[in-house]
Amino acid sequence: MDTIEANGTTIAFKRSGEGPPLLLLHGAEADHSMFHAFGALLAPHFTVIAYDQRDSGATRNPPQPYGLEELADDAAALIAALGYRRAHVFGASLGGVIAQVLAARHAGRIDRLVLSSTFRPGASVMSINPEGFPAFAALRNRMPESVREFAEFFVPRDYIAAHPEVLAIFTSSKRDAEQKQRRGAILTQPIAFEPGAITAPTLVLAGGADRLIPPAHTLSLAREITGAKTATIAGVGHIGTIQDPAAVAAEVEAFLRGDQTKEPQNTEEDDYGDQRGGSRHAL
C-alpha cells in the first residue's frame, strides 16, 4: 500500500481506476479490504481511494485517544495530499458517521456524499437499536464461539449459509488490545455536529435487512440534510459492499454520475484537481 503523512499519522491507502476521485471510508470493525469487490466495480468510472483509518490495517498513529473530528481531518488531509481539490465520499457504518463530520468540517473537499448503513454523529448506538445492541455486544464478548450469531447482525442468515467463508471476516482482526480500546472509544468522545452544515448533494443508502443499524434510522438522516435522496436495497444487511457489492455499486454510480448538466471543462484539471494524482493542488 502507498502512504502519506498527516496529523502525526501514517495513512495507508490503495488507489485504482480512472476518473473523478472517490474516497471510501470503512466501518469500525473493518479496514480498506471491505471494499475490494465494491471498489473494483467502480474503478472503470472513478479513481477509487480506499484507505485504513487509525488503528486499522497498515495505518500507524500515535497512542493518544481520538474521535470523529480527528478521523474526519485525516480523510480531508488524504484528499488534499493526493492533489485533489475535492472528492466524492462514500462512508459505510462508522465510516458514514466520519463522512458526515468530514462533510460538515471540510465542505469544500466534498463533491457528492453517500452515507450507507450509518447513523447520526453523537447518537448512542444503544438508543438507535435498544433491542438489538445489547445482544450484539454480548455476542461480541463471546467471540469467536459466537461468530455465526454475531455475523447475522451484518449479513442475513441465508447469505451465511451460502457463503460460510464470510465468517472469517469476523475472526481475523489484527488489532491489539490497545487499538481495540481506542477504536471502541471513538463514539464516546464529545462531538459538536450540525447536519445542516452538510451542503454536498447526498444519498442516504440503507440495507433493507440491516439488523445492526435499523434502516429507518439511517434513512431518517435525509430529513436533516437539505436535498438528500434515499435508497433502500432489499434483502441486504449491514455490510452491503461485501454481501452484494454490485447492487451497492449500481446505486452509488447512478448517484455520483447523475448530474450531467455541468459545463465541460477546458482543461484536464477539472474541479477535482489533477486526476492523475499530481500534487499541484495539495494543501
PDB file of C-alpha atoms in Angstrom:
ATOM      1  CA  MET A   1       0.000   0.000   0.000  1.00  0.00           C
ATOM      2  CA  ASP A   2       1.010   3.611  -0.506  1.00  0.00           C
ATOM      3  CA  THR A   3       1.168   6.049   2.403  1.00  0.00           C
ATOM      4  CA  ILE A   4       1.010   9.748   3.198  1.00  0.00           C
ATOM      5  CA  GLU A   5       1.921  11.563   6.421  1.00  0.00           C
ATOM      6  CA  ALA A   6      -0.746  13.767   8.002  1.00  0.00           C
ATOM      7  CA  ASN A   7      -1.772  14.813  11.502  1.00  0.00           C
ATOM      8  CA  GLY A   8       1.032  12.757  13.041  1.00  0.00           C
ATOM      9  CA  THR A   9      -0.322   9.648  11.318  1.00  0.00           C
ATOM     10  CA  THR A  10       0.960   7.443   8.506  1.00  0.00           C
ATOM     11  CA  ILE A  11      -2.168   6.848   6.442  1.00  0.00           C
ATOM     12  CA  ALA A  12      -2.082   3.751   4.220  1.00  0.00           C
ATOM     13  CA  PHE A  13      -4.235   3.679   1.098  1.00  0.00           C
ATOM     14  CA  LYS A  14      -4.792   1.956  -2.234  1.00  0.00           C
ATOM     15  CA  ARG A  15      -5.755   3.837  -5.365  1.00  0.00           C
ATOM     16  CA  SER A  16      -7.192   2.274  -8.514  1.00  0.00           C
ATOM     17  CA  GLY A  17      -9.218   3.192 -11.562  1.00  0.00           C
ATOM     18  CA  GLU A  18      -9.579   6.391 -13.524  1.00  0.00           C
ATOM     19  CA  GLY A  19     -11.945   9.334 -13.310  1.00  0.00           C
ATOM     20  CA  PRO A  20     -13.241  11.619 -10.569  1.00  0.00           C
ATOM     21  CA  PRO A  21     -11.812  10.691  -7.150  1.00  0.00           C
ATOM     22  CA  LEU A  22     -13.980   8.615  -4.819  1.00  0.00           C
ATOM     23  CA  LEU A  23     -12.839   8.164  -1.207  1.00  0.00           C
ATOM     24  CA  LEU A  24     -14.140   5.079   0.652  1.00  0.00           C
ATOM     25  CA  LEU A  25     -14.476   5.082   4.468  1.00  0.00           C
ATOM     26  CA  HIS A  26     -14.764   1.677   6.139  1.00  0.00           C
ATOM     27  CA  GLY A  27     -16.621   0.601   9.283  1.00  0.00           C
ATOM     28  CA  ALA A  28     -15.494   0.226  12.888  1.00  0.00           C
ATOM     29  CA  GLU A  29     -14.574  -3.462  12.777  1.00  0.00           C
ATOM     30  CA  ALA A  30     -13.090  -3.337   9.259  1.00  0.00           C
ATOM     31  CA  ASP A  31     -10.287  -1.899   7.162  1.00  0.00           C
ATOM     32  CA  HIS A  32      -9.949  -0.937   3.477  1.00  0.00           C
ATOM     33  CA  SER A  33     -10.275  -4.588   2.417  1.00  0.00           C
ATOM     34  CA  MET A  34     -14.059  -4.490   2.907  1.00  0.00           C
ATOM     35  CA  PHE A  35     -14.128  -2.564  -0.372  1.00  0.00           C
ATOM     36  CA  HIS A  36     -12.113  -4.934  -2.587  1.00  0.00           C
ATOM     37  CA  ALA A  37     -15.001  -6.155  -4.741  1.00  0.00           C
ATOM     38  CA  PHE A  38     -17.014  -2.941  -4.440  1.00  0.00           C
ATOM     39  CA  GLY A  39     -14.098  -0.713  -5.434  1.00  0.00           C
ATOM     40  CA  ALA A  40     -13.264  -2.881  -8.438  1.00  0.00           C
ATOM     41  CA  LEU A  41     -16.794  -2.376  -9.780  1.00  0.00           C
ATOM     42  CA  LEU A  42     -16.458   1.404  -9.519  1.00  0.00           C
ATOM     43  CA  ALA A  43     -12.875   1.686 -10.810  1.00  0.00           C
ATOM     44  CA  PRO A  44     -13.878   1.887 -14.507  1.00  0.00           C
ATOM     45  CA  HIS A  45     -15.642   5.191 -13.743  1.00  0.00           C
ATOM     46  CA  PHE A  46     -13.800   6.666 -10.742  1.00  0.00           C
ATOM     47  CA  THR A  47     -10.366   6.909  -9.175  1.00  0.00           C
ATOM     48  CA  VAL A  48     -11.179   4.778  -6.138  1.00  0.00           C
ATOM     49  CA  ILE A  49      -9.210   5.539  -2.953  1.00  0.00           C
ATOM     50  CA  ALA A  50      -9.665   3.007  -0.157  1.00  0.00           C
ATOM     51  CA  TYR A  51      -7.668   3.725   2.976  1.00  0.00           C
ATOM     52  CA  ASP A  52      -7.142   2.420   6.503  1.00  0.00           C
ATOM     53  CA  GLN A  53      -8.332   4.634   9.354  1.00  0.00           C
ATOM     54  CA  ARG A  54      -6.386   4.985  12.595  1.00  0.00           C
ATOM     55  CA  ASP A  55      -5.735   1.674  14.349  1.00  0.00           C
ATOM     56  CA  SER A  56      -6.812  -0.176  11.205  1.00  0.00           C
ATOM     57  CA  GLY A  57      -4.856  -2.179   8.645  1.00  0.00           C
ATOM     58  CA  ALA A  58      -1.494  -0.694   7.699  1.00  0.00           C
ATOM     59  CA  THR A  59      -2.104   2.840   9.044  1.00  0.00           C
ATOM     60  CA  ARG A  60       0.058   3.841  12.018  1.00  0.00           C
ATOM     61  CA  ASN A  61      -0.915   6.544  14.506  1.00  0.00           C
ATOM     62  CA  PRO A  62       0.111   7.865  17.926  1.00  0.00           C
ATOM     63  CA  PRO A  63      -1.293   6.086  21.001  1.00  0.00           C
ATOM     64  CA  GLN A  64      -3.426   9.049  22.102  1.00  0.00           C
ATOM     65  CA  PRO A  65      -7.236   8.807  22.062  1.00  0.00           C
ATOM     66  CA  TYR A  66      -9.044  10.344  19.087  1.00  0.00           C
ATOM     67  CA  GLY A  67     -12.588  10.960  17.978  1.00  0.00           C
ATOM     68  CA  LEU A  68     -14.694  11.609  14.899  1.00  0.00           C
ATOM     69  CA  GLU A  69     -13.204  15.041  14.278  1.00  0.00           C
ATOM     70  CA  GLU A  70      -9.640  13.701  14.095  1.00  0.00           C
ATOM     71  CA  LEU A  71     -10.748  10.897  11.771  1.00  0.00           C
ATOM     72  CA  ALA A  72     -12.554  13.402   9.542  1.00  0.00           C
ATOM     73  CA  ASP A  73      -9.478  15.621   9.449  1.00  0.00           C
ATOM     74  CA  ASP A  74      -7.380  12.618   8.375  1.00  0.00           C
ATOM     75  CA  ALA A  75      -9.731  11.992   5.447  1.00  0.00           C
ATOM     76  CA  ALA A  76      -9.598  15.638   4.385  1.00  0.00           C
ATOM     77  CA  ALA A  77      -5.796  15.591   4.611  1.00  0.00           C
ATOM     78  CA  LEU A  78      -5.653  12.495   2.409  1.00  0.00           C
ATOM     79  CA  ILE A  79      -7.799  14.136  -0.282  1.00  0.00           C
ATOM     80  CA  ALA A  80      -5.516  17.172  -0.254  1.00  0.00           C
ATOM     81  CA  ALA A  81      -2.258  15.213  -0.152  1.00  0.00           C
ATOM     82  CA  LEU A  82      -3.273  13.252  -3.247  1.00  0.00           C
ATOM     83  CA  GLY A  83      -3.632  16.506  -5.153  1.00  0.00           C
ATOM     84  CA  TYR A  84      -7.410  16.822  -5.302  1.00  0.00           C
ATOM     85  CA  ARG A  85      -9.405  19.927  -4.501  1.00  0.00           C
ATOM     86  CA  ARG A  86     -12.383  17.743  -3.666  1.00  0.00           C
ATOM     87  CA  ALA A  87     -13.645  14.186  -3.985  1.00  0.00           C
ATOM     88  CA  HIS A  88     -16.787  12.106  -3.843  1.00  0.00           C
ATOM     89  CA  VAL A  89     -17.057  10.337  -0.482  1.00  0.00           C
ATOM     90  CA  PHE A  90     -18.698   7.015   0.411  1.00  0.00           C
ATOM     91  CA  GLY A  91     -18.920   6.035   4.083  1.00  0.00           C
ATOM     92  CA  ALA A  92     -20.301   2.775   5.461  1.00  0.00           C
ATOM     93  CA  SER A  93     -21.400   2.286   9.087  1.00  0.00           C
ATOM     94  CA  LEU A  94     -18.852   4.147  11.284  1.00  0.00           C
ATOM     95  CA  GLY A  95     -17.315   5.346   8.023  1.00  0.00           C
ATOM     96  CA  GLY A  96     -20.620   7.058   7.277  1.00  0.00           C
ATOM     97  CA  VAL A  97     -20.527   8.801  10.649  1.00  0.00           C
ATOM     98  CA  ILE A  98     -16.997  10.033   9.896  1.00  0.00           C
ATOM     99  CA  ALA A  99     -18.129  11.085   6.417  1.00  0.00           C
ATOM    100  CA  GLN A 100     -20.873  13.278   7.886  1.00  0.00           C
ATOM    101  CA  VAL A 101     -18.366  15.054  10.128  1.00  0.00           C
ATOM    102  CA  LEU A 102     -15.974  15.358   7.178  1.00  0.00           C
ATOM    103  CA  ALA A 103     -18.694  16.954   5.035  1.00  0.00           C
ATOM    104  CA  ALA A 104     -19.574  19.418   7.810  1.00  0.00           C
ATOM    105  CA  ARG A 105     -15.982  20.352   8.776  1.00  0.00           C
ATOM    106  CA  HIS A 106     -14.458  20.335   5.287  1.00  0.00           C
ATOM    107  CA  ALA A 107     -17.350  21.155   2.966  1.00  0.00           C
ATOM    108  CA  GLY A 108     -15.038  22.411   0.238  1.00  0.00           C
ATOM    109  CA  ARG A 109     -13.358  18.998  -0.001  1.00  0.00           C
ATOM    110  CA  ILE A 110     -16.592  17.114  -0.779  1.00  0.00           C
ATOM    111  CA  ASP A 111     -18.284  16.774  -4.138  1.00  0.00           C
ATOM    112  CA  ARG A 112     -21.042  14.194  -3.631  1.00  0.00           C
ATOM    113  CA  LEU A 113     -21.657  12.213  -0.443  1.00  0.00           C
ATOM    114  CA  VAL A 114     -23.053   8.699   0.052  1.00  0.00           C
ATOM    115  CA  LEU A 115     -23.972   7.583   3.580  1.00  0.00           C
ATOM    116  CA  SER A 116     -24.537   3.827   3.830  1.00  0.00           C
ATOM    117  CA  SER A 117     -25.992   1.850   6.768  1.00  0.00           C
ATOM    118  CA  THR A 118     -24.974   4.548   9.194  1.00  0.00           C
ATOM    119  CA  PHE A 119     -26.216   6.833  11.942  1.00  0.00           C
ATOM    120  CA  ARG A 120     -26.095  10.395  13.199  1.00  0.00           C
ATOM    121  CA  PRO A 121     -22.854  11.609  14.844  1.00  0.00           C
ATOM    122  CA  GLY A 122     -23.392  11.945  18.582  1.00  0.00           C
ATOM    123  CA  ALA A 123     -26.201   9.385  18.675  1.00  0.00           C
ATOM    124  CA  SER A 124     -25.895   6.435  21.032  1.00  0.00           C
ATOM    125  CA  VAL A 125     -25.979   3.089  19.263  1.00  0.00           C
ATOM    126  CA  MET A 126     -27.940   1.774  22.249  1.00  0.00           C
ATOM    127  CA  SER A 127     -30.647   4.385  21.641  1.00  0.00           C
ATOM    128  CA  ILE A 128     -30.697   3.590  17.914  1.00  0.00           C
ATOM    129  CA  ASN A 129     -31.167  -0.150  18.424  1.00  0.00           C
ATOM    130  CA  PRO A 130     -32.201  -0.714  22.077  1.00  0.00           C
ATOM    131  CA  GLU A 131     -33.344  -4.282  21.479  1.00  0.00           C
ATOM    132  CA  GLY A 132     -30.578  -5.484  19.193  1.00  0.00           C
ATOM    133  CA  PHE A 133     -27.456  -3.815  20.501  1.00  0.00           C
ATOM    134  CA  PRO A 134     -27.309  -5.498  23.950  1.00  0.00           C
ATOM    135  CA  ALA A 135     -27.476  -8.883  22.200  1.00  0.00           C
ATOM    136  CA  PHE A 136     -24.862  -7.743  19.697  1.00  0.00           C
ATOM    137  CA  ALA A 137     -22.497  -6.622  22.475  1.00  0.00           C
ATOM    138  CA  ALA A 138     -22.976  -9.888  24.381  1.00  0.00           C
ATOM    139  CA  LEU A 139     -22.185 -11.926  21.271  1.00  0.00           C
ATOM    140  CA  ARG A 140     -19.068  -9.848  20.595  1.00  0.00           C
ATOM    141  CA  ASN A 141     -17.842 -10.619  24.111  1.00  0.00           C
ATOM    142  CA  ARG A 142     -18.219 -14.343  23.414  1.00  0.00           C
ATOM    143  CA  MET A 143     -16.262 -14.362  20.163  1.00  0.00           C
ATOM    144  CA  PRO A 144     -15.136 -16.495  18.405  1.00  0.00           C
ATOM    145  CA  GLU A 145     -17.558 -19.198  19.567  1.00  0.00           C
ATOM    146  CA  SER A 146     -20.496 -16.876  18.856  1.00  0.00           C
ATOM    147  CA  VAL A 147     -19.285 -15.905  15.387  1.00  0.00           C
ATOM    148  CA  ARG A 148     -22.259 -17.242  13.422  1.00  0.00           C
ATOM    149  CA  GLU A 149     -24.854 -15.418  15.539  1.00  0.00           C
ATOM    150  CA  PHE A 150     -22.642 -12.308  15.607  1.00  0.00           C
ATOM    151  CA  ALA A 151     -22.325 -12.326  11.817  1.00  0.00           C
ATOM    152  CA  GLU A 152     -26.107 -12.340  11.456  1.00  0.00           C
ATOM    153  CA  PHE A 153     -26.110  -8.695  12.587  1.00  0.00           C
ATOM    154  CA  PHE A 154     -24.073  -7.896   9.464  1.00  0.00           C
ATOM    155  CA  VAL A 155     -25.420 -10.243   6.770  1.00  0.00           C
ATOM    156  CA  PRO A 156     -28.613 -12.343   6.567  1.00  0.00           C
ATOM    157  CA  ARG A 157     -28.610 -15.941   7.754  1.00  0.00           C
ATOM    158  CA  ASP A 158     -29.252 -17.343   4.278  1.00  0.00           C
ATOM    159  CA  TYR A 159     -26.234 -15.476   2.933  1.00  0.00           C
ATOM    160  CA  ILE A 160     -24.037 -17.032   5.634  1.00  0.00           C
ATOM    161  CA  ALA A 161     -25.379 -20.478   4.743  1.00  0.00           C
ATOM    162  CA  ALA A 162     -24.488 -19.936   1.087  1.00  0.00           C
ATOM    163  CA  HIS A 163     -21.169 -18.188   1.808  1.00  0.00           C
ATOM    164  CA  PRO A 164     -19.764 -19.634   5.073  1.00  0.00           C
ATOM    165  CA  GLU A 165     -16.368 -18.145   4.225  1.00  0.00           C
ATOM    166  CA  VAL A 166     -17.764 -14.752   5.265  1.00  0.00           C
ATOM    167  CA  LEU A 167     -17.418 -15.823   8.913  1.00  0.00           C
ATOM    168  CA  ALA A 168     -13.640 -15.469   8.643  1.00  0.00           C
ATOM    169  CA  ILE A 169     -14.091 -11.703   8.361  1.00  0.00           C
ATOM    170  CA  PHE A 170     -15.252 -11.555  11.966  1.00  0.00           C
ATOM    171  CA  THR A 171     -12.476 -13.677  13.458  1.00  0.00           C
ATOM    172  CA  SER A 172      -9.447 -12.285  11.617  1.00  0.00           C
ATOM    173  CA  SER A 173      -8.944  -8.927  13.335  1.00  0.00           C
ATOM    174  CA  LYS A 174      -5.268  -7.973  13.673  1.00  0.00           C
ATOM    175  CA  ARG A 175      -5.863  -5.137  16.143  1.00  0.00           C
ATOM    176  CA  ASP A 176      -4.146  -5.454  19.500  1.00  0.00           C
ATOM    177  CA  ALA A 177      -5.880  -4.689  22.793  1.00  0.00           C
ATOM    178  CA  GLU A 178      -4.854  -1.001  22.826  1.00  0.00           C
ATOM    179  CA  GLN A 179      -6.024  -0.482  19.260  1.00  0.00           C
ATOM    180  CA  LYS A 180      -9.367  -2.089  20.035  1.00  0.00           C
ATOM    181  CA  GLN A 181      -9.725   0.129  23.101  1.00  0.00           C
ATOM    182  CA  ARG A 182      -9.093   3.309  21.111  1.00  0.00           C
ATOM    183  CA  ARG A 183     -11.481   2.240  18.334  1.00  0.00           C
ATOM    184  CA  GLY A 184     -14.116   1.353  20.890  1.00  0.00           C
ATOM    185  CA  ALA A 185     -13.823   4.792  22.499  1.00  0.00           C
ATOM    186  CA  ILE A 186     -14.339   6.815  19.293  1.00  0.00           C
ATOM    187  CA  LEU A 187     -18.048   7.332  19.846  1.00  0.00           C
ATOM    188  CA  THR A 188     -17.545   8.307  23.490  1.00  0.00           C
ATOM    189  CA  GLN A 189     -15.602  11.430  22.512  1.00  0.00           C
ATOM    190  CA  PRO A 190     -17.706  14.645  22.569  1.00  0.00           C
ATOM    191  CA  ILE A 191     -18.715  15.915  19.146  1.00  0.00           C
ATOM    192  CA  ALA A 192     -20.353  19.172  18.091  1.00  0.00           C
ATOM    193  CA  PHE A 193     -22.231  18.331  14.911  1.00  0.00           C
ATOM    194  CA  GLU A 194     -24.981  20.054  12.967  1.00  0.00           C
ATOM    195  CA  PRO A 195     -26.331  18.081   9.968  1.00  0.00           C
ATOM    196  CA  GLY A 196     -27.496  21.320   8.384  1.00  0.00           C
ATOM    197  CA  ALA A 197     -23.818  22.130   7.804  1.00  0.00           C
ATOM    198  CA  ILE A 198     -23.698  19.412   5.127  1.00  0.00           C
ATOM    199  CA  THR A 199     -24.151  21.127   1.782  1.00  0.00           C
ATOM    200  CA  ALA A 200     -22.936  18.397  -0.566  1.00  0.00           C
ATOM    201  CA  PRO A 201     -25.518  16.527  -2.662  1.00  0.00           C
ATOM    202  CA  THR A 202     -26.172  13.452  -0.537  1.00  0.00           C
ATOM    203  CA  LEU A 203     -27.535   9.936  -0.990  1.00  0.00           C
ATOM    204  CA  VAL A 204     -28.585   8.037   2.140  1.00  0.00           C
ATOM    205  CA  LEU A 205     -28.455   4.314   1.409  1.00  0.00           C
ATOM    206  CA  ALA A 206     -29.893   1.568   3.626  1.00  0.00           C
ATOM    207  CA  GLY A 207     -29.873  -2.212   3.534  1.00  0.00           C
ATOM    208  CA  GLY A 208     -33.405  -3.460   3.960  1.00  0.00           C
ATOM    209  CA  ALA A 209     -32.224  -6.405   6.097  1.00  0.00           C
ATOM    210  CA  ASP A 210     -29.797  -4.477   8.331  1.00  0.00           C
ATOM    211  CA  ARG A 211     -30.115  -5.843  11.891  1.00  0.00           C
ATOM    212  CA  LEU A 212     -27.423  -3.629  13.424  1.00  0.00           C
ATOM    213  CA  ILE A 213     -28.491  -0.121  12.362  1.00  0.00           C
ATOM    214  CA  PRO A 214     -32.234  -0.117  11.635  1.00  0.00           C
ATOM    215  CA  PRO A 215     -32.891   1.092   8.077  1.00  0.00           C
ATOM    216  CA  ALA A 216     -35.462   3.590   9.360  1.00  0.00           C
ATOM    217  CA  HIS A 217     -32.781   5.346  11.407  1.00  0.00           C
ATOM    218  CA  THR A 218     -30.330   5.505   8.504  1.00  0.00           C
ATOM    219  CA  LEU A 219     -32.994   6.867   6.166  1.00  0.00           C
ATOM    220  CA  SER A 220     -34.051   9.460   8.752  1.00  0.00           C
ATOM    221  CA  LEU A 221     -30.721  11.227   8.221  1.00  0.00           C
ATOM    222  CA  ALA A 222     -32.066  12.512   4.914  1.00  0.00           C
ATOM    223  CA  ARG A 223     -34.607  14.658   6.740  1.00  0.00           C
ATOM    224  CA  GLU A 224     -31.775  16.669   8.314  1.00  0.00           C
ATOM    225  CA  ILE A 225     -29.648  17.125   5.174  1.00  0.00           C
ATOM    226  CA  THR A 226     -31.044  19.567   2.642  1.00  0.00           C
ATOM    227  CA  GLY A 227     -31.990  17.893  -0.620  1.00  0.00           C
ATOM    228  CA  ALA A 228     -30.765  14.433   0.381  1.00  0.00           C
ATOM    229  CA  LYS A 229     -32.026  11.451  -1.591  1.00  0.00           C
ATOM    230  CA  THR A 230     -32.666   7.970  -0.203  1.00  0.00           C
ATOM    231  CA  ALA A 231     -32.483   4.407  -1.481  1.00  0.00           C
ATOM    232  CA  THR A 232     -33.029   1.002   0.109  1.00  0.00           C
ATOM    233  CA  ILE A 233     -31.580  -2.257  -1.203  1.00  0.00           C
ATOM    234  CA  ALA A 234     -33.969  -5.070  -0.326  1.00  0.00           C
ATOM    235  CA  GLY A 235     -32.507  -8.161   1.314  1.00  0.00           C
ATOM    236  CA  VAL A 236     -29.130  -6.596   2.027  1.00  0.00           C
ATOM    237  CA  GLY A 237     -27.735  -6.443   5.545  1.00  0.00           C
ATOM    238  CA  HIS A 238     -25.301  -4.102   7.263  1.00  0.00           C
ATOM    239  CA  ILE A 239     -22.261  -4.738   5.054  1.00  0.00           C
ATOM    240  CA  GLY A 240     -23.772  -4.459   1.613  1.00  0.00           C
ATOM    241  CA  THR A 241     -20.416  -3.804  -0.043  1.00  0.00           C
ATOM    242  CA  ILE A 242     -19.467  -7.389   0.884  1.00  0.00           C
ATOM    243  CA  GLN A 243     -22.836  -9.138   0.587  1.00  0.00           C
ATOM    244  CA  ASP A 244     -23.940  -7.564  -2.705  1.00  0.00           C
ATOM    245  CA  PRO A 245     -21.261  -5.183  -3.987  1.00  0.00           C
ATOM    246  CA  ALA A 246     -22.879  -4.981  -7.429  1.00  0.00           C
ATOM    247  CA  ALA A 247     -26.189  -3.700  -6.059  1.00  0.00           C
ATOM    248  CA  VAL A 248     -24.493  -1.093  -3.865  1.00  0.00           C
ATOM    249  CA  ALA A 249     -22.131  -0.035  -6.670  1.00  0.00           C
ATOM    250  CA  ALA A 250     -25.070   0.423  -9.043  1.00  0.00           C
ATOM    251  CA  GLU A 251     -26.807   2.812  -6.622  1.00  0.00           C
ATOM    252  CA  VAL A 252     -23.592   4.707  -5.942  1.00  0.00           C
ATOM    253  CA  GLU A 253     -22.579   5.006  -9.593  1.00  0.00           C
ATOM    254  CA  ALA A 254     -26.026   6.233 -10.624  1.00  0.00           C
ATOM    255  CA  PHE A 255     -25.982   8.907  -7.935  1.00  0.00           C
ATOM    256  CA  LEU A 256     -22.409  10.076  -8.455  1.00  0.00           C
ATOM    257  CA  ARG A 257     -22.810  10.275 -12.233  1.00  0.00           C
ATOM    258  CA  GLY A 258     -26.306  11.709 -12.046  1.00  0.00           C
ATOM    259  CA  ASP A 259     -25.500  15.361 -12.758  1.00  0.00           C
ATOM    260  CA  GLN A 260     -24.753  15.629 -16.454  1.00  0.00           C
ATOM    261  CA  THR A 261     -25.677  19.322 -16.653  1.00  0.00           C
ATOM    262  CA  LYS A 262     -22.312  20.858 -15.777  1.00  0.00           C
ATOM    263  CA  GLU A 263     -20.474  22.713 -18.492  1.00  0.00           C
ATOM    264  CA  PRO A 264     -17.480  20.759 -19.795  1.00  0.00           C
ATOM    265  CA  GLN A 265     -14.107  21.947 -18.565  1.00  0.00           C
ATOM    266  CA  ASN A 266     -11.459  23.246 -20.964  1.00  0.00           C
ATOM    267  CA  THR A 267      -8.584  21.591 -19.166  1.00  0.00           C
ATOM    268  CA  GLU A 268      -7.693  18.167 -17.838  1.00  0.00           C
ATOM    269  CA  GLU A 269      -7.543  19.678 -14.362  1.00  0.00           C
ATOM    270  CA  ASP A 270     -11.260  19.975 -13.614  1.00  0.00           C
ATOM    271  CA  ASP A 271     -12.795  20.762 -10.238  1.00  0.00           C
ATOM    272  CA  TYR A 272     -11.156  17.690  -8.715  1.00  0.00           C
ATOM    273  CA  GLY A 273      -7.594  18.819  -9.346  1.00  0.00           C
ATOM    274  CA  ASP A 274      -5.074  16.664 -11.146  1.00  0.00           C
ATOM    275  CA  GLN A 275      -6.858  13.384 -11.964  1.00  0.00           C
ATOM    276  CA  ARG A 276      -3.525  11.664 -12.340  1.00  0.00           C
ATOM    277  CA  GLY A 277      -2.790  12.213  -8.669  1.00  0.00           C
ATOM    278  CA  GLY A 278      -0.419  15.145  -9.008  1.00  0.00           C
ATOM    279  CA  SER A 279       0.333  17.463  -6.118  1.00  0.00           C
ATOM    280  CA  ARG A 280      -0.069  20.934  -7.601  1.00  0.00           C
ATOM    281  CA  HIS A 281      -3.241  21.471  -5.621  1.00  0.00           C
ATOM    282  CA  ALA A 282      -2.160  19.800  -2.410  1.00  0.00           C
ATOM    283  CA  LEU A 283      -2.514  21.909   0.693  1.00  0.00           C
TER     284      LEU A 283
END
